[in-house]
mmCIF file of C-alpha atoms and ligand atoms in Angstrom:
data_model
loop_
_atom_site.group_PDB
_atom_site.id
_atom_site.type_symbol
_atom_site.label_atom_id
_atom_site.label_comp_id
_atom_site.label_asym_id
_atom_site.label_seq_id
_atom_site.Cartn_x
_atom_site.Cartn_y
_atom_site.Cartn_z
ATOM 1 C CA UNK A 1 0.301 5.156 -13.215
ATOM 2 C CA UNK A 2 2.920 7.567 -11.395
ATOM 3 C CA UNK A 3 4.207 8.454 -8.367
ATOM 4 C CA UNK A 4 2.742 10.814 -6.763
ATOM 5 C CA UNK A 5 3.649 11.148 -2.878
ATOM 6 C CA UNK A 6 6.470 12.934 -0.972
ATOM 7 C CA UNK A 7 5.978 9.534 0.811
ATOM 8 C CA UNK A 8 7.455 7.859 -2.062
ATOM 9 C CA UNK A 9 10.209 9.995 -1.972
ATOM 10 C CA UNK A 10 8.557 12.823 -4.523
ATOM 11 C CA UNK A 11 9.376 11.200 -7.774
ATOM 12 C CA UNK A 12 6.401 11.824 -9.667
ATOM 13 C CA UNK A 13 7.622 9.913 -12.953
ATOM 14 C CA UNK A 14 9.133 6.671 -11.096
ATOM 15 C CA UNK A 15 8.226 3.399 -12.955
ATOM 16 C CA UNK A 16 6.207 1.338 -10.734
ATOM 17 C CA UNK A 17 5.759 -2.509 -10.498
ATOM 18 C CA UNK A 18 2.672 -2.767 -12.172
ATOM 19 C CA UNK A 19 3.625 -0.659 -15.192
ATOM 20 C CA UNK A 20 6.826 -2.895 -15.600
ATOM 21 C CA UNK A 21 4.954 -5.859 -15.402
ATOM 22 C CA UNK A 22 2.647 -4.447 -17.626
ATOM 23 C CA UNK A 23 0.388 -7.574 -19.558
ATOM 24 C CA UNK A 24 2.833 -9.845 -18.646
ATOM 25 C CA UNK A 25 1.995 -10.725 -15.545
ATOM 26 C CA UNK A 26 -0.042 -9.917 -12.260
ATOM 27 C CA UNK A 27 1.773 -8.225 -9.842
ATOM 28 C CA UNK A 28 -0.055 -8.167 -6.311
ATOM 29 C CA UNK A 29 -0.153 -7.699 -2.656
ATOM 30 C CA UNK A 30 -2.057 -8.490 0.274
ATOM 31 C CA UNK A 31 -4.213 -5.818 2.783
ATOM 32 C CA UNK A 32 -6.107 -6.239 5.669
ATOM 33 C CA UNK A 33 -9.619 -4.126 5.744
ATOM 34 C CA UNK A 34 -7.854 -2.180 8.443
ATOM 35 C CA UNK A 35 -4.806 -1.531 5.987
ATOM 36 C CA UNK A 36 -7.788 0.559 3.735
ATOM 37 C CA UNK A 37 -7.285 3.700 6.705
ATOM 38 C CA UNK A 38 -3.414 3.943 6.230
ATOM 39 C CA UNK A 39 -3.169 6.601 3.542
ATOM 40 C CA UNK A 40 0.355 5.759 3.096
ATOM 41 C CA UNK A 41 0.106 2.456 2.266
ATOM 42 C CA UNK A 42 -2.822 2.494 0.118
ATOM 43 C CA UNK A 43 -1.541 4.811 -1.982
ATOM 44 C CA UNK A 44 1.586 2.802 -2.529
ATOM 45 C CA UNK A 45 -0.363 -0.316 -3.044
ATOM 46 C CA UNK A 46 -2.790 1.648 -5.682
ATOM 47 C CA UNK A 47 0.256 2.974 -7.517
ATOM 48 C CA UNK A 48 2.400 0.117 -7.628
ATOM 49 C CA UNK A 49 0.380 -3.677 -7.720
ATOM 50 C CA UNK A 50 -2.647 -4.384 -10.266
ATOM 51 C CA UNK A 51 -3.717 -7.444 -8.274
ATOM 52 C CA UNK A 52 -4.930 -8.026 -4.619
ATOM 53 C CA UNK A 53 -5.666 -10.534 -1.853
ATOM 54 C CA UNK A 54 -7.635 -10.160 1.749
ATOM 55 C CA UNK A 55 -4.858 -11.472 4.279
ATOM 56 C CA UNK A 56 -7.840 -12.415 6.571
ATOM 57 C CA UNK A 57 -11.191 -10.676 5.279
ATOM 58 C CA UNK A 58 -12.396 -13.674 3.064
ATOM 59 C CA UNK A 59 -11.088 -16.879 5.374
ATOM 60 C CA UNK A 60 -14.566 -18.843 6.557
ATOM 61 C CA UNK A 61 -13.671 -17.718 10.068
ATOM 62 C CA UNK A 62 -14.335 -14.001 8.855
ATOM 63 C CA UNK A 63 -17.442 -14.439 6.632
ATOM 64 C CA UNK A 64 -18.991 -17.123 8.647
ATOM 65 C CA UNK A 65 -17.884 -17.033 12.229
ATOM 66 C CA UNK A 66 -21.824 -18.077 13.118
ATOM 67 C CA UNK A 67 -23.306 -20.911 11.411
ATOM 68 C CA UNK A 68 -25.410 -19.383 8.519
ATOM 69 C CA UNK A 69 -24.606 -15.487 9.693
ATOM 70 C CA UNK A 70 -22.275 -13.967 6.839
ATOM 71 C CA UNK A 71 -20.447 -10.997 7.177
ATOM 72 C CA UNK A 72 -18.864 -9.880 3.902
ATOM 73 C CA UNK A 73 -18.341 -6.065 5.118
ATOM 74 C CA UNK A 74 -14.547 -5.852 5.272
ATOM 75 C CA UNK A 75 -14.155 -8.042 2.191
ATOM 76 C CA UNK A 76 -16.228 -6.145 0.303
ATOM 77 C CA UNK A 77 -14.537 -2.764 1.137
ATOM 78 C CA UNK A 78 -11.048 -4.077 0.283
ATOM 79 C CA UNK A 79 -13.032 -5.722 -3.434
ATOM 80 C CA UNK A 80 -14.183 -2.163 -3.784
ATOM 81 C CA UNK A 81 -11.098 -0.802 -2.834
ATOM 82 C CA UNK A 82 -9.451 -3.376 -6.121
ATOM 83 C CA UNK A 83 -12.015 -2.766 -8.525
ATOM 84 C CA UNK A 84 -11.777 1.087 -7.574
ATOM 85 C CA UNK A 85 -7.978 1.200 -8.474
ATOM 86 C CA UNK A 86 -8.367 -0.915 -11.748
ATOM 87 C CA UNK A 87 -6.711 -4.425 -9.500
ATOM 88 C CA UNK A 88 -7.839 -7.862 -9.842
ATOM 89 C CA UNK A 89 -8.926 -9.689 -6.797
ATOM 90 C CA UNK A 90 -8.114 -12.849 -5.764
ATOM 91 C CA UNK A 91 -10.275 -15.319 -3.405
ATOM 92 C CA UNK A 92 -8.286 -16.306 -0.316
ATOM 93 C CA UNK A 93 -9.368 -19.192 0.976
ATOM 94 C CA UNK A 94 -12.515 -21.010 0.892
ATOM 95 C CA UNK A 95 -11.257 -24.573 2.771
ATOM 96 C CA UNK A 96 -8.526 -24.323 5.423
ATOM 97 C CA UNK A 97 -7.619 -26.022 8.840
ATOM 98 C CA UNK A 98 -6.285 -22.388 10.479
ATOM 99 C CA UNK A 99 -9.151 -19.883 10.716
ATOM 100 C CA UNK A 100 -11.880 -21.852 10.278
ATOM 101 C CA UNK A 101 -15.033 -21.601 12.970
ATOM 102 C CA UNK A 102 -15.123 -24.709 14.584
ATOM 103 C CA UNK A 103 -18.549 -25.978 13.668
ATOM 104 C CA UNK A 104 -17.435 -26.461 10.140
ATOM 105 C CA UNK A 105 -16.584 -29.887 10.868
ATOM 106 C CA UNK A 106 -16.764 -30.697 14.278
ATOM 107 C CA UNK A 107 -19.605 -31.151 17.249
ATOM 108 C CA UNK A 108 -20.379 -28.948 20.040
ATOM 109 C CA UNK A 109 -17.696 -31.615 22.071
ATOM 110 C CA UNK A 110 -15.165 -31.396 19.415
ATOM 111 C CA UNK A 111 -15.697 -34.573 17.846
ATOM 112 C CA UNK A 112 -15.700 -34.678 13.548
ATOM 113 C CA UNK A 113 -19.261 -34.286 12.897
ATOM 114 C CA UNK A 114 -20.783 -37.026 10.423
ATOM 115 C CA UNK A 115 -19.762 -36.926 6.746
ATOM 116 C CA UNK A 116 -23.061 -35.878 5.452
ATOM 117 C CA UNK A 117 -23.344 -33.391 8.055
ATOM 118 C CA UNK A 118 -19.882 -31.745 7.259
ATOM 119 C CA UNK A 119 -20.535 -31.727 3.780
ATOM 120 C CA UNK A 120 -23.412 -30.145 3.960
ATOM 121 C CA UNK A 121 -21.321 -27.377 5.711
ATOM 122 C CA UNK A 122 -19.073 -27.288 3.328
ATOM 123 C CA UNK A 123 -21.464 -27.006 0.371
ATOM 124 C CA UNK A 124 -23.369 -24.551 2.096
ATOM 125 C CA UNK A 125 -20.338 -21.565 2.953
ATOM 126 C CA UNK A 126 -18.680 -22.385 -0.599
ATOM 127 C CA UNK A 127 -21.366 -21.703 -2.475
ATOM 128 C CA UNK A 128 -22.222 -18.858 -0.799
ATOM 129 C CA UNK A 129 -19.099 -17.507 -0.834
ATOM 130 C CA UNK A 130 -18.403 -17.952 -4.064
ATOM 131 C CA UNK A 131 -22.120 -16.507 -5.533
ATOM 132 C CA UNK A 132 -21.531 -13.302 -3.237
ATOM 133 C CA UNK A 133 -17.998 -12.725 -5.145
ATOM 134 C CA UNK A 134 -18.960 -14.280 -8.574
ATOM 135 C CA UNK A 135 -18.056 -11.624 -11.412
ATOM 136 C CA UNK A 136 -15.635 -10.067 -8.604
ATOM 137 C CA UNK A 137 -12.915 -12.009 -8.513
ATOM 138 C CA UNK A 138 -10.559 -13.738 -10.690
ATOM 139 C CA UNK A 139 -10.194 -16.957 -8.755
ATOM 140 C CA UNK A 140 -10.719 -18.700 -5.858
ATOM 141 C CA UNK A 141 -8.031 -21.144 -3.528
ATOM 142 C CA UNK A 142 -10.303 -23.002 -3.366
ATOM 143 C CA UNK A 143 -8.466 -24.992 -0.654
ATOM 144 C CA UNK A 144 -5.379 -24.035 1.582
ATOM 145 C CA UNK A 145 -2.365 -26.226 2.780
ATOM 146 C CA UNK A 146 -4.427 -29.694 2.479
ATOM 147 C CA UNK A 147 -1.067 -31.344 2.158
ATOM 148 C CA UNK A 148 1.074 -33.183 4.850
ATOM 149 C CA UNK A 149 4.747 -32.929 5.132
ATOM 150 C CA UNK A 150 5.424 -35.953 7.420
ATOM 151 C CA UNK A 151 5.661 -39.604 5.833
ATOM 152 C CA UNK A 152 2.788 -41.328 5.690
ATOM 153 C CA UNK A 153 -0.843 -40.106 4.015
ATOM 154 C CA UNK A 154 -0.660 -37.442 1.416
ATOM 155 C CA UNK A 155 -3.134 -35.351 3.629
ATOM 156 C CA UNK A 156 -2.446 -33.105 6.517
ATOM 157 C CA UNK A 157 -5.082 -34.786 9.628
ATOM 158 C CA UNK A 158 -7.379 -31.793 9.500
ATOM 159 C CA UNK A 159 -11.036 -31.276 10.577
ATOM 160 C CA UNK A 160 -12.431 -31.606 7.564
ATOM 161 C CA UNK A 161 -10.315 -35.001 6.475
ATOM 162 C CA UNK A 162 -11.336 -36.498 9.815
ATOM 163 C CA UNK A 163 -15.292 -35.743 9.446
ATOM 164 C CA UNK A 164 -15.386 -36.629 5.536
ATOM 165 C CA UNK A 165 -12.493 -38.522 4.539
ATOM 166 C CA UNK A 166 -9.466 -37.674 1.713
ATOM 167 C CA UNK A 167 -12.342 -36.698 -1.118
ATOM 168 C CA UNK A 168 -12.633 -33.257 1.125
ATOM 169 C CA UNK A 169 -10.420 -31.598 -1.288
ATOM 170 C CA UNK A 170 -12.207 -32.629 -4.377
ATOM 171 C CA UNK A 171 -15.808 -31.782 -2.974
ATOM 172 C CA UNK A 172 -14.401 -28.405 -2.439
ATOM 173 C CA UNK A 173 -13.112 -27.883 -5.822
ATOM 174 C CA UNK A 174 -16.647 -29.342 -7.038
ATOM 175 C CA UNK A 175 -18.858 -27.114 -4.475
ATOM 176 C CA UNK A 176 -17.226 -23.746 -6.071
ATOM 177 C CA UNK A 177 -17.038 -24.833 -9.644
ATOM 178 C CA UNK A 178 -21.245 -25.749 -9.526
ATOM 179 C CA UNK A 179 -21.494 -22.174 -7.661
ATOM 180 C CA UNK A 180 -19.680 -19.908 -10.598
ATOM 181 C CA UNK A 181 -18.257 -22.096 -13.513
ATOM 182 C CA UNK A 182 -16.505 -18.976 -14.558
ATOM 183 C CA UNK A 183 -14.274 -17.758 -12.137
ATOM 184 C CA UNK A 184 -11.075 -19.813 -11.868
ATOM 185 C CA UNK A 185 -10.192 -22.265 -8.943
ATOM 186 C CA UNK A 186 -6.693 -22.454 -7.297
ATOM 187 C CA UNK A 187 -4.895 -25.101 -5.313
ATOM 188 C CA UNK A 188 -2.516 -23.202 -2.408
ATOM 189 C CA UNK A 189 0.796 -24.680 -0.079
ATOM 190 C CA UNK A 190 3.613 -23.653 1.317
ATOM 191 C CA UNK A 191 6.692 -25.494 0.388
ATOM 192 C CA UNK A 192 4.869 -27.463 -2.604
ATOM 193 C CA UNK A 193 7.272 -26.615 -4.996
ATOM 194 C CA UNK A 194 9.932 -28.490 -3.380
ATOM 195 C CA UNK A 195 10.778 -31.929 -3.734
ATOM 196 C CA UNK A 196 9.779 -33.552 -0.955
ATOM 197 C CA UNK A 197 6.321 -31.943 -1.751
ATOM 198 C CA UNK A 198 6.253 -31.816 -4.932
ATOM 199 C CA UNK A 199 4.598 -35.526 -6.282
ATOM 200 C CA UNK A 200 2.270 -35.347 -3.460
ATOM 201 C CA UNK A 201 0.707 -32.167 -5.039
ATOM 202 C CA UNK A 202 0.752 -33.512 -8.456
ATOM 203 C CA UNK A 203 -0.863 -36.559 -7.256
ATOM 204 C CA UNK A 204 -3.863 -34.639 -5.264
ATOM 205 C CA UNK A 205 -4.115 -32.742 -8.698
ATOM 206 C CA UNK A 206 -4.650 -35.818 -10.785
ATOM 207 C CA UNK A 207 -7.502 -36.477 -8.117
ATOM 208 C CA UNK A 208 -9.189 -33.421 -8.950
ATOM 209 C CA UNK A 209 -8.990 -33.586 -12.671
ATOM 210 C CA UNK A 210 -10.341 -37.491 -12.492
ATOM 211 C CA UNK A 211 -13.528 -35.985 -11.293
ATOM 212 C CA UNK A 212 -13.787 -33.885 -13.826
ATOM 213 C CA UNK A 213 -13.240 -30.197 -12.054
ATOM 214 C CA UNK A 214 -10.946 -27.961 -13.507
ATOM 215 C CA UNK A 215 -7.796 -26.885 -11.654
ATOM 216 C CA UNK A 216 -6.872 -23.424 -12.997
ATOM 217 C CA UNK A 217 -3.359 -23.356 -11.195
ATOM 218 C CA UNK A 218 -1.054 -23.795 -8.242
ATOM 219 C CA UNK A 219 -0.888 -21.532 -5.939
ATOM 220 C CA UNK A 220 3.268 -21.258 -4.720
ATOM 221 C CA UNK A 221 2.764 -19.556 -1.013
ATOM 222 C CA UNK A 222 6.705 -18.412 -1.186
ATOM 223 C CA UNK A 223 7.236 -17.573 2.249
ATOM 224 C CA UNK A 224 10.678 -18.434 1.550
ATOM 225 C CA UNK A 225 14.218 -17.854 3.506
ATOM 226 C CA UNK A 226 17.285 -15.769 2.379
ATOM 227 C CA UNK A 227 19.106 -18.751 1.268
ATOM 228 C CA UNK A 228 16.582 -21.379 1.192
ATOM 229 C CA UNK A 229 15.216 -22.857 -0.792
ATOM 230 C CA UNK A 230 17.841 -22.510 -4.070
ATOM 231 C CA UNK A 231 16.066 -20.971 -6.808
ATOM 232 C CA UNK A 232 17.383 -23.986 -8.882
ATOM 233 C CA UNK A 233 14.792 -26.098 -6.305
ATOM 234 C CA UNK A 234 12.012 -23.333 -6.758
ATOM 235 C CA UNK A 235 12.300 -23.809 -10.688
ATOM 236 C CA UNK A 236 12.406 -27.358 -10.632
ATOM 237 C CA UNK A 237 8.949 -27.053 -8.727
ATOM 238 C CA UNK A 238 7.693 -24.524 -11.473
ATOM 239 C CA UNK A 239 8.612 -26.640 -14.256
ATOM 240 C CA UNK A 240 7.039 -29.822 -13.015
ATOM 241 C CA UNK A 241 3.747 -28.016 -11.941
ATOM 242 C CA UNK A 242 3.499 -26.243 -15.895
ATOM 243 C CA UNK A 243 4.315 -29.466 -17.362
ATOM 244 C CA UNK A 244 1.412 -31.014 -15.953
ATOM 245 C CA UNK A 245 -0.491 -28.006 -17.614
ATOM 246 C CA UNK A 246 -1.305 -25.661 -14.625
ATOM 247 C CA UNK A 247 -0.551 -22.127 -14.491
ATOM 248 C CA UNK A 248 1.815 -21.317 -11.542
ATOM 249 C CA UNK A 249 1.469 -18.089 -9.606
ATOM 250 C CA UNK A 250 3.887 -17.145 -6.205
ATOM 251 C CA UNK A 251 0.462 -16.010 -4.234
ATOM 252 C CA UNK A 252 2.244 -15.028 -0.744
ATOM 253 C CA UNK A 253 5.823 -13.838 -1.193
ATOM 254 C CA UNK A 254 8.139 -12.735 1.223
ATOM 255 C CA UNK A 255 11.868 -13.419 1.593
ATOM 256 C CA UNK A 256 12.866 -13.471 5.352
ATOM 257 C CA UNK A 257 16.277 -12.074 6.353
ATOM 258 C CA UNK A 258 15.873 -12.830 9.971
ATOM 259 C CA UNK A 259 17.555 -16.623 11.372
ATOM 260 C CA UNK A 260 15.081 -19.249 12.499
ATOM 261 C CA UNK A 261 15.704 -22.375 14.638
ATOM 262 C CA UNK A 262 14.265 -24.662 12.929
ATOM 263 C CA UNK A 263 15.783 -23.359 9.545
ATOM 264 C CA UNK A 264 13.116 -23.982 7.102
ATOM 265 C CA UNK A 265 10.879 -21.937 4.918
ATOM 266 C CA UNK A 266 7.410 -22.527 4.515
ATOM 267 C CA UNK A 267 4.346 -20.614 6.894
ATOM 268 C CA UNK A 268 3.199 -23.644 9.344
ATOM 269 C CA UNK A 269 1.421 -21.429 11.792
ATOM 270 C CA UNK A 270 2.167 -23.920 14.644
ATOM 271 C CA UNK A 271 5.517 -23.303 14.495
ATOM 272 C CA UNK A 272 5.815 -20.466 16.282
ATOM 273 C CA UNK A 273 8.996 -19.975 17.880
ATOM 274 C CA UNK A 274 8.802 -19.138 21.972
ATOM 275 C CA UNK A 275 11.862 -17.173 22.119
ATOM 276 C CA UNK A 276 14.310 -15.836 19.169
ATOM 277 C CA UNK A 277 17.012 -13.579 17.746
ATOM 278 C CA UNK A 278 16.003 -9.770 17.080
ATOM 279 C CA UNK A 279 19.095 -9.130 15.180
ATOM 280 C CA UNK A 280 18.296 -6.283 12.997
ATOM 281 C CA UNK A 281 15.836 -4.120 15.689
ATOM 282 C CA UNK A 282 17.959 -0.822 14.488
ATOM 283 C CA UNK A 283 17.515 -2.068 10.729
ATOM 284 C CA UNK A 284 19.020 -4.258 8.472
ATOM 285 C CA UNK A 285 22.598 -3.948 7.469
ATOM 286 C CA UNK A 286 23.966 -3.079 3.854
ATOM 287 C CA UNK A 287 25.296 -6.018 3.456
ATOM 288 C CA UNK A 288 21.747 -8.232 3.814
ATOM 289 C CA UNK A 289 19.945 -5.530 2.119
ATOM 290 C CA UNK A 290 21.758 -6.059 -0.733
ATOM 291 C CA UNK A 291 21.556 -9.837 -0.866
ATOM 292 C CA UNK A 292 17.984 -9.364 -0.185
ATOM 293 C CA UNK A 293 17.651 -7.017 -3.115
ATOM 294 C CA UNK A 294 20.088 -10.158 -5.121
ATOM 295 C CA UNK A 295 17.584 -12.902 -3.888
ATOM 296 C CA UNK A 296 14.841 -11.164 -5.205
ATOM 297 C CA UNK A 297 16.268 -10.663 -8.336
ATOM 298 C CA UNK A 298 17.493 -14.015 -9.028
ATOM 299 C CA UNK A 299 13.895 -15.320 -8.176
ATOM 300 C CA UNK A 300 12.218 -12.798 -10.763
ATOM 301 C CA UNK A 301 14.484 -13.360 -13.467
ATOM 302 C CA UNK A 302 13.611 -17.173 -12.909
ATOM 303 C CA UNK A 303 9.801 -16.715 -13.062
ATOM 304 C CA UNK A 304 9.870 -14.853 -15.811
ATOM 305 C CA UNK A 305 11.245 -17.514 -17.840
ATOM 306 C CA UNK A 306 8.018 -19.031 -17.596
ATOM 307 C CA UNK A 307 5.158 -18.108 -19.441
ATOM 308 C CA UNK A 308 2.918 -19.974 -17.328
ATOM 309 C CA UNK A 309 3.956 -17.890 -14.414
ATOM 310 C CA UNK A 310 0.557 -15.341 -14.347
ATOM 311 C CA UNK A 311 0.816 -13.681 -10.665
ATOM 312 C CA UNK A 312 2.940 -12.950 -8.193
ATOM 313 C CA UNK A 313 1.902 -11.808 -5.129
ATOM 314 C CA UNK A 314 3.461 -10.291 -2.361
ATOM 315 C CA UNK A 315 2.364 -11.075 1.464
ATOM 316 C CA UNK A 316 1.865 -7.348 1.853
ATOM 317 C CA UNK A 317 3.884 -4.300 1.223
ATOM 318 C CA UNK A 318 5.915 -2.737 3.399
ATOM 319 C CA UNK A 319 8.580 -4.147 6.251
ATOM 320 C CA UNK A 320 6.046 -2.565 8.741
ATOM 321 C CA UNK A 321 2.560 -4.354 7.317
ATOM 322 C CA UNK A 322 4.698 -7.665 7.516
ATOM 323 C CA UNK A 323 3.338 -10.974 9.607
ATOM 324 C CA UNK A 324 7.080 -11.725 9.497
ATOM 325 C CA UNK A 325 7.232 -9.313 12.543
ATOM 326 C CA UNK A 326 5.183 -11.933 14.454
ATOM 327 C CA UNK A 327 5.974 -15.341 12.906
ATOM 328 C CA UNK A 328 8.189 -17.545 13.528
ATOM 329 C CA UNK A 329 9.250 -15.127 16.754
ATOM 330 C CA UNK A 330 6.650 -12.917 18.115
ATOM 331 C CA UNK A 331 7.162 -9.075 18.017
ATOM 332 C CA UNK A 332 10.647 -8.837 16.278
ATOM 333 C CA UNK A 333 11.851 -6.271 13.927
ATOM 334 C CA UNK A 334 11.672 -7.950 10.244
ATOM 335 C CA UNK A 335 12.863 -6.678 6.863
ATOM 336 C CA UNK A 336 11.283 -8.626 4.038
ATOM 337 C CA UNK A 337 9.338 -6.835 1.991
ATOM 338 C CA UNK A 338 10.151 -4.223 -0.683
ATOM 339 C CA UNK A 339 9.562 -0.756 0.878
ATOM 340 C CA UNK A 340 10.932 -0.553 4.449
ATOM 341 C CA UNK A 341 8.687 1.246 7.196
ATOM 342 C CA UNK A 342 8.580 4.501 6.232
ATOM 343 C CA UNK A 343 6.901 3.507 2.187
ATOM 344 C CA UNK A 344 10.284 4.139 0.810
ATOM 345 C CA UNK A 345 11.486 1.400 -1.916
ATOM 346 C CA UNK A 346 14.398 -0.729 -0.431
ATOM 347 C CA UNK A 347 17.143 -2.137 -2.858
ATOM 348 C CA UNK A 348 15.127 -4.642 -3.449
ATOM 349 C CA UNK A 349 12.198 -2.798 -4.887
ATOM 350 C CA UNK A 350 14.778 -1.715 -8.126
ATOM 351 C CA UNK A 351 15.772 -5.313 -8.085
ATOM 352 C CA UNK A 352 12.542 -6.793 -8.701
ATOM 353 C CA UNK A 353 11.302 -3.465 -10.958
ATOM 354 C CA UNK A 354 14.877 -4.191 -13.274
ATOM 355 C CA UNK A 355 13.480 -7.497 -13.692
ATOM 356 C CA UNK A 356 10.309 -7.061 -14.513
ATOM 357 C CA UNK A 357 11.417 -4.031 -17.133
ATOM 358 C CA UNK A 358 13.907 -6.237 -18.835
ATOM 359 C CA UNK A 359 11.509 -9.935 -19.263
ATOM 360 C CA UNK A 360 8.686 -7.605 -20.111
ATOM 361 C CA UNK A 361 9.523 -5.724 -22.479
ATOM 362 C CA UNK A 362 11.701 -8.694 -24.101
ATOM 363 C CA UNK A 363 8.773 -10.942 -23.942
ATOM 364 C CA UNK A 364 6.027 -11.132 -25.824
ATOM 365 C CA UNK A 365 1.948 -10.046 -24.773
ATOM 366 C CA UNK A 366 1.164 -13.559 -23.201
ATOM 367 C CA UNK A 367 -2.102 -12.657 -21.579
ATOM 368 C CA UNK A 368 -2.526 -12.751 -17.552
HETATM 369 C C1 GLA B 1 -0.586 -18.804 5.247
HETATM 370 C C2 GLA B 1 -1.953 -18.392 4.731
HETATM 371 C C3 GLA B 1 -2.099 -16.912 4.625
HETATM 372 C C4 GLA B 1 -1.515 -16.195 5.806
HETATM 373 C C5 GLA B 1 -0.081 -16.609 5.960
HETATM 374 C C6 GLA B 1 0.619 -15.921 7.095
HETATM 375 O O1 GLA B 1 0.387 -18.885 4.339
HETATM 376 O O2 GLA B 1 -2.274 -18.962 3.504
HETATM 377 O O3 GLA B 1 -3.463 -16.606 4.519
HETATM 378 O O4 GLA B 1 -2.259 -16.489 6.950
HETATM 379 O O5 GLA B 1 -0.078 -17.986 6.240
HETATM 380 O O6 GLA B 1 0.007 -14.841 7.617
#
């Protein structure tokens, strides 16, 4: 596919990502159903990604805000919108503690409703879910950030742990599988693929695959910081996560240039920032653009090593379509994407493109 917009600065035979990427891996991004009316954007997100993700349109607070009312509307435009454009969709999320209705797994007075009760919740908007989408999407996350990062239990304390108990996870996995034993079933985390994270995930796998359920890969969020983590640390992650036989994708990537207080990567939504620096308002300097652009790079050229590296996604597309503008710090100008505001490729679009030409093309057809 070719350029084809003055908004992509006119050059009708520029490479794009997905071309360069070609059958060796997925290369995605993220849209809201709102996204679908911005011209601009769509056309850049046609052209350049083969795979896609709902940023909000398919989390249970969106399909089933009312107990047993579903509303699949905007996810099924932006699935139309995929399939239209010859993209894979991926399921985002089916099991979460962030926008979630409440009555999922708690009481009209907040308490955690009984086990069987919650379940039975559980069972019943996963396997509807999953039947409306079945044959439409690739896979499914089947669960979202289940895992702690303070010492003590593997498990974040979550609604759903505290009405059925540390099994929540595998029920999940076992509720989608039994509603489409074809499409293929994710676990997803920020930070997982570091150390500190890393043999708690493995060990939650192992609990999965003891029941029997398959685990079709790890889901790498990748909100990640200019100079955290290393890549060395990032690889390390990969390499332990495809030696225990999954297939790895990066399903939320962004690389923020902008300082935080508390200094680490990661996307805990409760740590939200009350006041912060706006350093680059009137746009980000050479200087950081260009170790932006060498970040990027250095990541690709890692992940490509890896044949069991199928997807990466980016958490959207352009600077302007970032949540980065409103996480950690609330309405600041942010810079992490690869097309800045305007749809025009940044440094670090050739970065990641010169990667992606030179692995695929050196590497063999290794199916995605
Ligand atoms: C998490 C979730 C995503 C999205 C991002 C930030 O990482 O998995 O769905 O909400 O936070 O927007």
């Amino acid at each position: 596919m070719m350029l084809v917009s003055p908004a992509f600065g006119g050059d009708v035979a520029a490479p794009t990502l997905r071309e360069a990427a070609g059958h060796r891996l997925l290369i995605g991004t993220a849209l809201s159903a709102a996204n679908l009316d911005d011209p601009a954007l769509t056309q850049l997100v046609a052209t350049q990604f083969d795979c896609l993700t709902a940023t909000n349109a398919m989390k249970p607070m969106h399909l089933q805000a009312v107990h047993g009312t579903f509303t699949f509307e905007a996810a099924d435009r932006l699935v139309a919108f995929a399939h239209a454009h010859d993209m894979q969709m991926i399921g985002h999320t089916l099991c979460w503690h962030q926008q979630s209705p409440a009555w999922l797994f708690k009481d009209e007075r907040g308490r955690p409703l009984p086990r069987e009760v919650a379940l039975a919740n559980l069972k019943e908007h996963i396997q509807a879910v999953v039947k409306h989408f079945a044959g439409k999407v690739k896979g499914w996350d089947v669960v979202n950030e289940a895992l702690s990062e303070s010492p003590g239990p593997d498990l974040r304390d979550t609604p759903a742990r505290r009405a059925i108990g540390d099994d929540y996870v595998v029920k999940a996995f076992e509720y989608a599988h039994e509603a489409d034993p074809n499409v293929e079933l994710y676990y997803n985390d920020f930070n997982i693929e570091q150390s500190f994270k890393r043999e708690r995930t493995l060990r939650l796998i192992q609990q999965i695959r003891a029941a029997g359920l398959p685990v079709n890969g790890i889901g790498i969020q990748g909100h990640w910081l200019l100079d955290s983590p290393d890549v060395s640390e990032i690889e390390a992650g990969v390499r332990a996560f495809a030696d225990a036989g999954l297939n790895v994708s990066i399903t939320e990537l962004d690389i923020d240039p902008c300082p935080r207080r508390h200094g680490t990567a990661g996307a805990d939504l409760d740590a939200q920032e009350q006041s912060g620096m706006d350093p680059y308002k009137q746009g980000l300097p050479d200087e950081v653009q260009h170790q932006l652009a060498a970040r990027y790079a250095e990541l690709f050229a890692m992940l490509l090593k890896y044949p069991q590296v199928k997807r990466v996604t980016f958490w959207g597309a352009t600077d302007g379509d970032s949540w980065l503008n409103n996480w950690p710090v609330r309405g600041r100008t942010n810079h992490p994407m690869l097309w800045d505001r305007q749809c025009q490729p940044k440094p670090a679009f050739d970065a990641v493109l010169r990667a992606l030409q030179s692995k695929s093309v050196a590497g063999a057809d290794l199916g995605k």
